[in-house]
PDB file of C-alpha atoms in Angstrom:
ATOM      1  CA  ASP A  72      12.796   2.289 -24.110  1.00  0.00           C
ATOM      2  CA  THR A  73      10.881   2.789 -19.746  1.00  0.00           C
ATOM      3  CA  GLN A  74      13.010   0.165 -18.526  1.00  0.00           C
ATOM      4  CA  ALA A  75      16.193   2.575 -19.483  1.00  0.00           C
ATOM      5  CA  ILE A  76      14.862   5.252 -18.588  1.00  0.00           C
ATOM      6  CA  ALA A  77      14.058   3.768 -15.641  1.00  0.00           C
ATOM      7  CA  MET A  78      17.622   2.489 -15.329  1.00  0.00           C
ATOM      8  CA  GLN A  79      18.755   5.985 -16.150  1.00  0.00           C
ATOM      9  CA  GLN A  80      16.561   7.383 -12.780  1.00  0.00           C
ATOM     10  CA  VAL A  81      17.821   4.815 -10.230  1.00  0.00           C
ATOM     11  CA  ASP A  82      21.390   5.262 -11.016  1.00  0.00           C
ATOM     12  CA  ALA A  83      21.057   9.358 -10.237  1.00  0.00           C
ATOM     13  CA  LEU A  84      19.354   8.371  -7.836  1.00  0.00           C
ATOM     14  CA  LYS A  85      21.783   6.100  -5.849  1.00  0.00           C
ATOM     15  CA  THR A  86      24.268   8.488  -6.720  1.00  0.00           C
ATOM     16  CA  GLU A  87      22.422  11.564  -4.806  1.00  0.00           C
ATOM     17  CA  VAL A  88      21.697   9.966  -1.712  1.00  0.00           C
ATOM     18  CA  ALA A  89      25.526   8.209  -2.290  1.00  0.00           C
ATOM     19  CA  LYS A  90      26.039  11.846  -1.420  1.00  0.00           C
ATOM     20  CA  GLY A  91      24.751  11.378   1.935  1.00  0.00           C
ATOM     21  CA  LYS A  92      23.923  14.978   4.128  1.00  0.00           C
ATOM     22  CA  GLN A  93      25.450  16.387   0.835  1.00  0.00           C
ATOM     23  CA  ALA A  94      22.412  15.502  -1.178  1.00  0.00           C
ATOM     24  CA  ASP A  95      20.474  17.921  -3.107  1.00  0.00           C
ATOM     25  CA  ASP A  96      16.743  16.934  -1.383  1.00  0.00           C
ATOM     26  CA  SER A  97      14.460  18.804  -4.677  1.00  0.00           C
ATOM     27  CA  LYS A  98      16.774  16.986  -6.892  1.00  0.00           C
ATOM     28  CA  ILE A  99      16.204  13.268  -4.751  1.00  0.00           C
ATOM     29  CA  ALA A 100      12.583  14.743  -5.290  1.00  0.00           C
ATOM     30  CA  LYS A 101      12.662  14.985  -8.743  1.00  0.00           C
ATOM     31  CA  ILE A 102      14.020  11.591  -9.237  1.00  0.00           C
ATOM     32  CA  VAL A 103      11.711  10.547  -7.549  1.00  0.00           C
ATOM     33  CA  GLU A 104       8.904  11.557  -9.093  1.00  0.00           C
ATOM     34  CA  GLY A 105      10.128  11.275 -12.660  1.00  0.00           C
ATOM     35  CA  LEU A 106      10.966   7.029 -11.668  1.00  0.00           C
ATOM     36  CA  ILE A 107       7.403   6.759 -11.044  1.00  0.00           C
ATOM     37  CA  LYS A 108       6.106   8.322 -13.418  1.00  0.00           C
ATOM     38  CA  LYS A 109       7.832   6.230 -15.628  1.00  0.00           C
ATOM     39  CA  VAL A 110       7.008   2.721 -12.988  1.00  0.00           C
ATOM     40  CA  PRO A 111       3.687   3.670 -11.599  1.00  0.00           C
ATOM     41  CA  ASP A 112       4.074  -0.380 -10.002  1.00  0.00           C
ATOM     42  CA  ALA A 113       7.636   1.116  -7.942  1.00  0.00           C
ATOM     43  CA  ILE A 114       5.370   3.696  -5.746  1.00  0.00           C
ATOM     44  CA  SER A 115       5.061   1.233  -2.956  1.00  0.00           C
ATOM     45  CA  THR A 116       9.127   0.342  -3.679  1.00  0.00           C
ATOM     46  CA  VAL A 117       9.672   3.635  -3.534  1.00  0.00           C
ATOM     47  CA  ILE A 118       8.345   4.609  -0.352  1.00  0.00           C
ATOM     48  CA  SER A 119       9.820   1.244   1.877  1.00  0.00           C
ATOM     49  CA  MET A 120      13.451   2.669   0.941  1.00  0.00           C
ATOM     50  CA  PHE A 121      13.097   6.232   2.273  1.00  0.00           C
ATOM     51  CA  ALA A 122      10.710   3.630   5.650  1.00  0.00           C
ATOM     52  CA  THR A 123      14.433   2.781   5.995  1.00  0.00           C
ATOM     53  CA  PRO A 124      16.947   5.047   9.461  1.00  0.00           C
ATOM     54  CA  ILE A 125      19.474   5.641   6.666  1.00  0.00           C
ATOM     55  CA  LEU A 126      17.131   7.157   3.787  1.00  0.00           C
ATOM     56  CA  GLY A 127      15.029   8.387   6.358  1.00  0.00           C
ATOM     57  CA  GLY A 128      17.683  10.673   7.477  1.00  0.00           C
ATOM     58  CA  LEU A 129      18.415  11.763   3.609  1.00  0.00           C
ATOM     59  CA  VAL A 130      15.769  13.904   2.526  1.00  0.00           C
ATOM     60  CA  GLY A 131      14.606  17.380   3.687  1.00  0.00           C
ATOM     61  CA  SER A 132      10.901  18.299   3.528  1.00  0.00           C
ATOM     62  CA  VAL A 133      10.576  18.580  -0.374  1.00  0.00           C
ATOM     63  CA  THR A 134      10.898  14.669  -0.747  1.00  0.00           C
ATOM     64  CA  LYS A 135       8.520  14.199   2.656  1.00  0.00           C
ATOM     65  CA  LEU A 136       6.573  16.390   0.708  1.00  0.00           C
ATOM     66  CA  VAL A 137       6.865  13.898  -2.554  1.00  0.00           C
ATOM     67  CA  LEU A 138       6.435   9.959  -0.825  1.00  0.00           C
ATOM     68  CA  ASP A 139       3.352  11.620   1.069  1.00  0.00           C
ATOM     69  CA  LYS A 140       1.901  12.289  -1.994  1.00  0.00           C
ATOM     70  CA  LEU A 141       2.988   9.006  -3.069  1.00  0.00           C
ATOM     71  CA  LYS A 142       1.762   7.427  -0.496  1.00  0.00           C
ATOM     72  CA  SER A 143      -1.779   9.033  -1.034  1.00  0.00           C
ATOM     73  CA  SER A 144      -1.810   7.896  -4.274  1.00  0.00           C
TER      74      SER A 144
END
């Protein structure tokens, strides 16, 4: 079920982001990519979420690359 898989991705993202500065950037990027593949309509929500100062400050270069790729698609 796509919705159940998407919710698992959201939970995984919450868990990783909750680690703060110890969050694994490449893991966040993979989760974001997986979530967007399952729910393409979530692109603008995900981009907006990481545009906030708190979450934006947690992402590294890999996640920024994924987000930039999403913005241009």
